[in-house]
Amino acid sequence: MKNRIKVLRAEQDMTQAQLATAVEVSRQTINAIEKGKFDPSLPLAFRIARLFELSIEDIFQDEEAG
């Protein structure tokens, strides 16, 4: 699953640690999501989307959907 988290963080001058604290996960979890090594749970995807004031679809793209 591709995502735009790294770009969105950069646009808001936010560190991985700051994002992790805001959505109540570890920095390592954010790093793994950004690198595509871990797909977030649906509740976590919603928390990230709410933080950036975007829809989940605006942040995460299903690679299998094309």
PDB file of N, CA, C and O in Angstrom, chain B, residues numbered from 101:
ATOM      1  N   MET B 101       0.844  -1.182   0.000  1.00  0.00           N
ATOM      2  CA  MET B 101       0.000   0.000   0.000  1.00  0.00           C
ATOM      3  C   MET B 101       0.883   1.237   0.000  1.00  0.00           C
ATOM      4  O   MET B 101       1.735   1.404   0.872  1.00  0.00           O
ATOM      5  N   LYS B 102       0.672   2.095  -0.980  1.00  0.00           N
ATOM      6  CA  LYS B 102       1.414   3.352  -1.029  1.00  0.00           C
ATOM      7  C   LYS B 102       0.716   4.381  -0.146  1.00  0.00           C
ATOM      8  O   LYS B 102      -0.486   4.298   0.108  1.00  0.00           O
ATOM      9  N   ASN B 103       1.500   5.349   0.314  1.00  0.00           N
ATOM     10  CA  ASN B 103       0.889   6.414   1.104  1.00  0.00           C
ATOM     11  C   ASN B 103       1.678   7.705   0.944  1.00  0.00           C
ATOM     12  O   ASN B 103       2.808   7.704   0.457  1.00  0.00           O
ATOM     13  N   ARG B 104       1.063   8.803   1.362  1.00  0.00           N
ATOM     14  CA  ARG B 104       1.657  10.141   1.243  1.00  0.00           C
ATOM     15  C   ARG B 104       2.059  10.709   2.601  1.00  0.00           C
ATOM     16  O   ARG B 104       2.222  11.922   2.733  1.00  0.00           O
ATOM     17  N   ILE B 105       2.218   9.868   3.597  1.00  0.00           N
ATOM     18  CA  ILE B 105       2.465  10.372   4.946  1.00  0.00           C
ATOM     19  C   ILE B 105       3.755  11.194   5.032  1.00  0.00           C
ATOM     20  O   ILE B 105       3.778  12.258   5.651  1.00  0.00           O
ATOM     21  N   LYS B 106       4.811  10.703   4.417  1.00  0.00           N
ATOM     22  CA  LYS B 106       6.087  11.427   4.488  1.00  0.00           C
ATOM     23  C   LYS B 106       5.953  12.824   3.887  1.00  0.00           C
ATOM     24  O   LYS B 106       6.462  13.796   4.447  1.00  0.00           O
ATOM     25  N   VAL B 107       5.271  12.923   2.752  1.00  0.00           N
ATOM     26  CA  VAL B 107       5.069  14.224   2.096  1.00  0.00           C
ATOM     27  C   VAL B 107       4.203  15.130   2.961  1.00  0.00           C
ATOM     28  O   VAL B 107       4.508  16.309   3.143  1.00  0.00           O
ATOM     29  N   LEU B 108       3.123  14.570   3.489  1.00  0.00           N
ATOM     30  CA  LEU B 108       2.230  15.362   4.334  1.00  0.00           C
ATOM     31  C   LEU B 108       2.942  15.852   5.593  1.00  0.00           C
ATOM     32  O   LEU B 108       2.735  16.982   6.035  1.00  0.00           O
ATOM     33  N   ARG B 109       3.783  14.989   6.164  1.00  0.00           N
ATOM     34  CA  ARG B 109       4.552  15.398   7.351  1.00  0.00           C
ATOM     35  C   ARG B 109       5.481  16.548   6.998  1.00  0.00           C
ATOM     36  O   ARG B 109       5.576  17.529   7.734  1.00  0.00           O
ATOM     37  N   ALA B 110       6.166  16.421   5.864  1.00  0.00           N
ATOM     38  CA  ALA B 110       7.108  17.460   5.448  1.00  0.00           C
ATOM     39  C   ALA B 110       6.394  18.787   5.221  1.00  0.00           C
ATOM     40  O   ALA B 110       6.909  19.844   5.586  1.00  0.00           O
ATOM     41  N   GLU B 111       5.211  18.733   4.619  1.00  0.00           N
ATOM     42  CA  GLU B 111       4.446  19.956   4.363  1.00  0.00           C
ATOM     43  C   GLU B 111       4.091  20.675   5.656  1.00  0.00           C
ATOM     44  O   GLU B 111       3.960  21.898   5.681  1.00  0.00           O
ATOM     45  N   GLN B 112       3.937  19.904   6.732  1.00  0.00           N
ATOM     46  CA  GLN B 112       3.574  20.503   8.021  1.00  0.00           C
ATOM     47  C   GLN B 112       4.762  20.591   8.972  1.00  0.00           C
ATOM     48  O   GLN B 112       4.605  20.888  10.156  1.00  0.00           O
ATOM     49  N   ASP B 113       5.973  20.325   8.428  1.00  0.00           N
ATOM     50  CA  ASP B 113       7.196  20.385   9.230  1.00  0.00           C
ATOM     51  C   ASP B 113       7.051  19.558  10.507  1.00  0.00           C
ATOM     52  O   ASP B 113       7.351  20.021  11.607  1.00  0.00           O
ATOM     53  N   MET B 114       6.586  18.333  10.331  1.00  0.00           N
ATOM     54  CA  MET B 114       6.306  17.433  11.449  1.00  0.00           C
ATOM     55  C   MET B 114       7.284  16.252  11.408  1.00  0.00           C
ATOM     56  O   MET B 114       7.538  15.687  10.345  1.00  0.00           O
ATOM     57  N   THR B 115       7.818  15.894  12.554  1.00  0.00           N
ATOM     58  CA  THR B 115       8.713  14.739  12.618  1.00  0.00           C
ATOM     59  C   THR B 115       7.898  13.447  12.747  1.00  0.00           C
ATOM     60  O   THR B 115       6.707  13.469  13.060  1.00  0.00           O
ATOM     61  N   GLN B 116       8.570  12.333  12.499  1.00  0.00           N
ATOM     62  CA  GLN B 116       7.912  11.038  12.706  1.00  0.00           C
ATOM     63  C   GLN B 116       7.474  10.909  14.163  1.00  0.00           C
ATOM     64  O   GLN B 116       6.394  10.392  14.447  1.00  0.00           O
ATOM     65  N   ALA B 117       8.306  11.376  15.076  1.00  0.00           N
ATOM     66  CA  ALA B 117       7.990  11.267  16.506  1.00  0.00           C
ATOM     67  C   ALA B 117       6.753  12.098  16.854  1.00  0.00           C
ATOM     68  O   ALA B 117       5.906  11.655  17.630  1.00  0.00           O
ATOM     69  N   GLN B 118       6.648  13.283  16.290  1.00  0.00           N
ATOM     70  CA  GLN B 118       5.474  14.130  16.552  1.00  0.00           C
ATOM     71  C   GLN B 118       4.208  13.489  16.012  1.00  0.00           C
ATOM     72  O   GLN B 118       3.171  13.494  16.676  1.00  0.00           O
ATOM     73  N   LEU B 119       4.291  12.935  14.807  1.00  0.00           N
ATOM     74  CA  LEU B 119       3.122  12.263  14.239  1.00  0.00           C
ATOM     75  C   LEU B 119       2.756  11.044  15.082  1.00  0.00           C
ATOM     76  O   LEU B 119       1.583  10.798  15.363  1.00  0.00           O
ATOM     77  N   ALA B 120       3.773  10.290  15.480  1.00  0.00           N
ATOM     78  CA  ALA B 120       3.527   9.097  16.289  1.00  0.00           C
ATOM     79  C   ALA B 120       2.805   9.450  17.596  1.00  0.00           C
ATOM     80  O   ALA B 120       1.860   8.771  17.996  1.00  0.00           O
ATOM     81  N   THR B 121       3.254  10.499  18.240  1.00  0.00           N
ATOM     82  CA  THR B 121       2.602  10.939  19.476  1.00  0.00           C
ATOM     83  C   THR B 121       1.160  11.357  19.213  1.00  0.00           C
ATOM     84  O   THR B 121       0.262  11.025  19.987  1.00  0.00           O
ATOM     85  N   ALA B 122       0.939  12.080  18.130  1.00  0.00           N
ATOM     86  CA  ALA B 122      -0.400  12.589  17.813  1.00  0.00           C
ATOM     87  C   ALA B 122      -1.398  11.461  17.539  1.00  0.00           C
ATOM     88  O   ALA B 122      -2.580  11.583  17.860  1.00  0.00           O
ATOM     89  N   VAL B 123      -0.921  10.371  16.948  1.00  0.00           N
ATOM     90  CA  VAL B 123      -1.844   9.275  16.614  1.00  0.00           C
ATOM     91  C   VAL B 123      -1.652   8.064  17.535  1.00  0.00           C
ATOM     92  O   VAL B 123      -2.213   6.995  17.298  1.00  0.00           O
ATOM     93  N   GLU B 124      -0.850   8.253  18.588  1.00  0.00           N
ATOM     94  CA  GLU B 124      -0.692   7.265  19.661  1.00  0.00           C
ATOM     95  C   GLU B 124      -0.119   5.928  19.204  1.00  0.00           C
ATOM     96  O   GLU B 124      -0.632   4.860  19.539  1.00  0.00           O
ATOM     97  N   VAL B 125       0.968   6.019  18.425  1.00  0.00           N
ATOM     98  CA  VAL B 125       1.739   4.825  18.063  1.00  0.00           C
ATOM     99  C   VAL B 125       3.216   5.154  18.249  1.00  0.00           C
ATOM    100  O   VAL B 125       3.562   6.279  18.609  1.00  0.00           O
ATOM    101  N   SER B 126       4.082   4.181  18.007  1.00  0.00           N
ATOM    102  CA  SER B 126       5.522   4.430  18.132  1.00  0.00           C
ATOM    103  C   SER B 126       6.060   5.076  16.846  1.00  0.00           C
ATOM    104  O   SER B 126       5.464   4.965  15.775  1.00  0.00           O
ATOM    105  N   ARG B 127       7.203   5.750  16.991  1.00  0.00           N
ATOM    106  CA  ARG B 127       7.861   6.324  15.818  1.00  0.00           C
ATOM    107  C   ARG B 127       8.219   5.230  14.823  1.00  0.00           C
ATOM    108  O   ARG B 127       8.172   5.439  13.611  1.00  0.00           O
ATOM    109  N   GLN B 128       8.577   4.062  15.348  1.00  0.00           N
ATOM    110  CA  GLN B 128       8.927   2.947  14.475  1.00  0.00           C
ATOM    111  C   GLN B 128       7.736   2.520  13.625  1.00  0.00           C
ATOM    112  O   GLN B 128       7.907   2.123  12.472  1.00  0.00           O
ATOM    113  N   THR B 129       6.538   2.597  14.183  1.00  0.00           N
ATOM    114  CA  THR B 129       5.329   2.256  13.413  1.00  0.00           C
ATOM    115  C   THR B 129       5.149   3.235  12.261  1.00  0.00           C
ATOM    116  O   THR B 129       4.852   2.829  11.137  1.00  0.00           O
ATOM    117  N   ILE B 130       5.328   4.522  12.539  1.00  0.00           N
ATOM    118  CA  ILE B 130       5.201   5.528  11.474  1.00  0.00           C
ATOM    119  C   ILE B 130       6.256   5.279  10.401  1.00  0.00           C
ATOM    120  O   ILE B 130       5.961   5.352   9.208  1.00  0.00           O
ATOM    121  N   ASN B 131       7.474   4.988  10.819  1.00  0.00           N
ATOM    122  CA  ASN B 131       8.551   4.713   9.865  1.00  0.00           C
ATOM    123  C   ASN B 131       8.192   3.504   8.986  1.00  0.00           C
ATOM    124  O   ASN B 131       8.386   3.540   7.771  1.00  0.00           O
ATOM    125  N   ALA B 132       7.679   2.457   9.593  1.00  0.00           N
ATOM    126  CA  ALA B 132       7.322   1.250   8.838  1.00  0.00           C
ATOM    127  C   ALA B 132       6.179   1.522   7.860  1.00  0.00           C
ATOM    128  O   ALA B 132       6.182   1.003   6.744  1.00  0.00           O
ATOM    129  N   ILE B 133       5.212   2.326   8.269  1.00  0.00           N
ATOM    130  CA  ILE B 133       4.104   2.683   7.371  1.00  0.00           C
ATOM    131  C   ILE B 133       4.635   3.496   6.195  1.00  0.00           C
ATOM    132  O   ILE B 133       4.286   3.229   5.045  1.00  0.00           O
ATOM    133  N   GLU B 134       5.469   4.478   6.478  1.00  0.00           N
ATOM    134  CA  GLU B 134       6.008   5.326   5.408  1.00  0.00           C
ATOM    135  C   GLU B 134       6.796   4.514   4.388  1.00  0.00           C
ATOM    136  O   GLU B 134       6.750   4.803   3.193  1.00  0.00           O
ATOM    137  N   LYS B 135       7.512   3.508   4.853  1.00  0.00           N
ATOM    138  CA  LYS B 135       8.322   2.689   3.950  1.00  0.00           C
ATOM    139  C   LYS B 135       7.534   1.559   3.304  1.00  0.00           C
ATOM    140  O   LYS B 135       8.089   0.791   2.517  1.00  0.00           O
ATOM    141  N   GLY B 136       6.245   1.447   3.625  1.00  0.00           N
ATOM    142  CA  GLY B 136       5.412   0.412   3.028  1.00  0.00           C
ATOM    143  C   GLY B 136       5.644  -0.966   3.606  1.00  0.00           C
ATOM    144  O   GLY B 136       5.248  -1.969   3.010  1.00  0.00           O
ATOM    145  N   LYS B 137       6.287  -1.024   4.770  1.00  0.00           N
ATOM    146  CA  LYS B 137       6.562  -2.316   5.401  1.00  0.00           C
ATOM    147  C   LYS B 137       5.435  -2.757   6.324  1.00  0.00           C
ATOM    148  O   LYS B 137       5.403  -3.904   6.769  1.00  0.00           O
ATOM    149  N   PHE B 138       4.508  -1.844   6.610  1.00  0.00           N
ATOM    150  CA  PHE B 138       3.413  -2.128   7.535  1.00  0.00           C
ATOM    151  C   PHE B 138       2.180  -1.366   7.071  1.00  0.00           C
ATOM    152  O   PHE B 138       2.246  -0.165   6.808  1.00  0.00           O
ATOM    153  N   ASP B 139       1.060  -2.065   6.972  1.00  0.00           N
ATOM    154  CA  ASP B 139      -0.203  -1.416   6.640  1.00  0.00           C
ATOM    155  C   ASP B 139      -0.910  -1.059   7.949  1.00  0.00           C
ATOM    156  O   ASP B 139      -1.052  -1.908   8.828  1.00  0.00           O
ATOM    157  N   PRO B 140      -1.353   0.192   8.078  1.00  0.00           N
ATOM    158  CA  PRO B 140      -2.006   0.588   9.326  1.00  0.00           C
ATOM    159  C   PRO B 140      -3.366  -0.072   9.476  1.00  0.00           C
ATOM    160  O   PRO B 140      -4.017  -0.430   8.495  1.00  0.00           O
ATOM    161  N   SER B 141      -3.776  -0.223  10.721  1.00  0.00           N
ATOM    162  CA  SER B 141      -5.132  -0.697  10.984  1.00  0.00           C
ATOM    163  C   SER B 141      -6.107   0.385  10.512  1.00  0.00           C
ATOM    164  O   SER B 141      -5.716   1.534  10.308  1.00  0.00           O
ATOM    165  N   LEU B 142      -7.354   0.017  10.345  1.00  0.00           N
ATOM    166  CA  LEU B 142      -8.352   0.999   9.923  1.00  0.00           C
ATOM    167  C   LEU B 142      -8.498   2.135  10.938  1.00  0.00           C
ATOM    168  O   LEU B 142      -8.555   3.297  10.536  1.00  0.00           O
ATOM    169  N   PRO B 143      -8.561   1.839  12.248  1.00  0.00           N
ATOM    170  CA  PRO B 143      -8.627   2.950  13.209  1.00  0.00           C
ATOM    171  C   PRO B 143      -7.414   3.886  13.127  1.00  0.00           C
ATOM    172  O   PRO B 143      -7.562   5.101  13.250  1.00  0.00           O
ATOM    173  N   LEU B 144      -6.226   3.329  12.923  1.00  0.00           N
ATOM    174  CA  LEU B 144      -5.036   4.167  12.799  1.00  0.00           C
ATOM    175  C   LEU B 144      -5.091   4.990  11.514  1.00  0.00           C
ATOM    176  O   LEU B 144      -4.714   6.162  11.518  1.00  0.00           O
ATOM    177  N   ALA B 145      -5.546   4.404  10.434  1.00  0.00           N
ATOM    178  CA  ALA B 145      -5.678   5.145   9.175  1.00  0.00           C
ATOM    179  C   ALA B 145      -6.646   6.313   9.351  1.00  0.00           C
ATOM    180  O   ALA B 145      -6.401   7.402   8.830  1.00  0.00           O
ATOM    181  N   PHE B 146      -7.737   6.099  10.077  1.00  0.00           N
ATOM    182  CA  PHE B 146      -8.683   7.188  10.334  1.00  0.00           C
ATOM    183  C   PHE B 146      -8.039   8.270  11.192  1.00  0.00           C
ATOM    184  O   PHE B 146      -8.248   9.455  10.933  1.00  0.00           O
ATOM    185  N   ARG B 147      -7.260   7.895  12.207  1.00  0.00           N
ATOM    186  CA  ARG B 147      -6.609   8.912  13.055  1.00  0.00           C
ATOM    187  C   ARG B 147      -5.633   9.761  12.232  1.00  0.00           C
ATOM    188  O   ARG B 147      -5.577  10.981  12.384  1.00  0.00           O
ATOM    189  N   ILE B 148      -4.870   9.099  11.363  1.00  0.00           N
ATOM    190  CA  ILE B 148      -3.920   9.829  10.515  1.00  0.00           C
ATOM    191  C   ILE B 148      -4.682  10.757   9.565  1.00  0.00           C
ATOM    192  O   ILE B 148      -4.300  11.914   9.388  1.00  0.00           O
ATOM    193  N   ALA B 149      -5.744  10.259   8.965  1.00  0.00           N
ATOM    194  CA  ALA B 149      -6.535  11.073   8.034  1.00  0.00           C
ATOM    195  C   ALA B 149      -7.136  12.289   8.739  1.00  0.00           C
ATOM    196  O   ALA B 149      -7.112  13.396   8.200  1.00  0.00           O
ATOM    197  N   ARG B 150      -7.678  12.083   9.947  1.00  0.00           N
ATOM    198  CA  ARG B 150      -8.259  13.210  10.699  1.00  0.00           C
ATOM    199  C   ARG B 150      -7.185  14.245  11.034  1.00  0.00           C
ATOM    200  O   ARG B 150      -7.430  15.449  10.953  1.00  0.00           O
ATOM    201  N   LEU B 151      -6.000  13.775  11.410  1.00  0.00           N
ATOM    202  CA  LEU B 151      -4.918  14.695  11.754  1.00  0.00           C
ATOM    203  C   LEU B 151      -4.573  15.598  10.577  1.00  0.00           C
ATOM    204  O   LEU B 151      -4.376  16.801  10.750  1.00  0.00           O
ATOM    205  N   PHE B 152      -4.499  15.021   9.379  1.00  0.00           N
ATOM    206  CA  PHE B 152      -4.150  15.814   8.198  1.00  0.00           C
ATOM    207  C   PHE B 152      -5.380  16.438   7.527  1.00  0.00           C
ATOM    208  O   PHE B 152      -5.258  17.113   6.506  1.00  0.00           O
ATOM    209  N   GLU B 153      -6.562  16.209   8.105  1.00  0.00           N
ATOM    210  CA  GLU B 153      -7.813  16.745   7.564  1.00  0.00           C
ATOM    211  C   GLU B 153      -8.018  16.331   6.112  1.00  0.00           C
ATOM    212  O   GLU B 153      -8.379  17.140   5.258  1.00  0.00           O
ATOM    213  N   LEU B 154      -7.773  15.032   5.855  1.00  0.00           N
ATOM    214  CA  LEU B 154      -7.951  14.456   4.523  1.00  0.00           C
ATOM    215  C   LEU B 154      -8.740  13.161   4.667  1.00  0.00           C
ATOM    216  O   LEU B 154      -8.940  12.663   5.775  1.00  0.00           O
ATOM    217  N   SER B 155      -9.184  12.622   3.536  1.00  0.00           N
ATOM    218  CA  SER B 155      -9.820  11.311   3.579  1.00  0.00           C
ATOM    219  C   SER B 155      -8.733  10.232   3.551  1.00  0.00           C
ATOM    220  O   SER B 155      -7.598  10.491   3.151  1.00  0.00           O
ATOM    221  N   ILE B 156      -9.086   9.060   3.967  1.00  0.00           N
ATOM    222  CA  ILE B 156      -8.131   7.947   3.922  1.00  0.00           C
ATOM    223  C   ILE B 156      -7.634   7.739   2.497  1.00  0.00           C
ATOM    224  O   ILE B 156      -6.451   7.480   2.276  1.00  0.00           O
ATOM    225  N   GLU B 157      -8.547   7.855   1.529  1.00  0.00           N
ATOM    226  CA  GLU B 157      -8.175   7.656   0.127  1.00  0.00           C
ATOM    227  C   GLU B 157      -7.194   8.717  -0.369  1.00  0.00           C
ATOM    228  O   GLU B 157      -6.439   8.468  -1.308  1.00  0.00           O
ATOM    229  N   ASP B 158      -7.199   9.894   0.251  1.00  0.00           N
ATOM    230  CA  ASP B 158      -6.255  10.943  -0.137  1.00  0.00           C
ATOM    231  C   ASP B 158      -4.844  10.636   0.365  1.00  0.00           C
ATOM    232  O   ASP B 158      -3.868  11.198  -0.131  1.00  0.00           O
ATOM    233  N   ILE B 159      -4.743   9.750   1.342  1.00  0.00           N
ATOM    234  CA  ILE B 159      -3.439   9.445   1.938  1.00  0.00           C
ATOM    235  C   ILE B 159      -2.925   8.072   1.507  1.00  0.00           C
ATOM    236  O   ILE B 159      -1.741   7.913   1.211  1.00  0.00           O
ATOM    237  N   PHE B 160      -3.813   7.089   1.472  1.00  0.00           N
ATOM    238  CA  PHE B 160      -3.401   5.715   1.180  1.00  0.00           C
ATOM    239  C   PHE B 160      -3.953   5.274  -0.175  1.00  0.00           C
ATOM    240  O   PHE B 160      -5.122   5.501  -0.484  1.00  0.00           O
ATOM    241  N   GLN B 161      -3.098   4.641  -0.976  1.00  0.00           N
ATOM    242  CA  GLN B 161      -3.514   4.136  -2.273  1.00  0.00           C
ATOM    243  C   GLN B 161      -3.259   2.629  -2.328  1.00  0.00           C
ATOM    244  O   GLN B 161      -2.162   2.151  -2.037  1.00  0.00           O
ATOM    245  N   ASP B 162      -4.294   1.907  -2.706  1.00  0.00           N
ATOM    246  CA  ASP B 162      -4.199   0.456  -2.849  1.00  0.00           C
ATOM    247  C   ASP B 162      -3.499   0.144  -4.167  1.00  0.00           C
ATOM    248  O   ASP B 162      -4.039   0.419  -5.238  1.00  0.00           O
ATOM    249  N   GLU B 163      -2.307  -0.425  -4.093  1.00  0.00           N
ATOM    250  CA  GLU B 163      -1.532  -0.715  -5.300  1.00  0.00           C
ATOM    251  C   GLU B 163      -2.216  -1.758  -6.177  1.00  0.00           C
ATOM    252  O   GLU B 163      -2.022  -1.765  -7.393  1.00  0.00           O
ATOM    253  N   GLU B 164      -3.007  -2.631  -5.583  1.00  0.00           N
ATOM    254  CA  GLU B 164      -3.670  -3.675  -6.362  1.00  0.00           C
ATOM    255  C   GLU B 164      -4.849  -3.122  -7.156  1.00  0.00           C
ATOM    256  O   GLU B 164      -5.276  -3.728  -8.138  1.00  0.00           O
ATOM    257  N   ALA B 165      -5.378  -1.973  -6.733  1.00  0.00           N
ATOM    258  CA  ALA B 165      -6.514  -1.384  -7.438  1.00  0.00           C
ATOM    259  C   ALA B 165      -6.079  -0.686  -8.711  1.00  0.00           C
ATOM    260  O   ALA B 165      -6.923  -0.340  -9.537  1.00  0.00           O
ATOM    261  N   GLY B 166      -4.794  -0.472  -8.890  1.00  0.00           N
ATOM    262  CA  GLY B 166      -4.285   0.125 -10.117  1.00  0.00           C
ATOM    263  C   GLY B 166      -4.094   1.577 -10.080  1.00  0.00           C
ATOM    264  O   GLY B 166      -3.668   2.169 -11.072  1.00  0.00           O
TER     265      GLY B 166
END
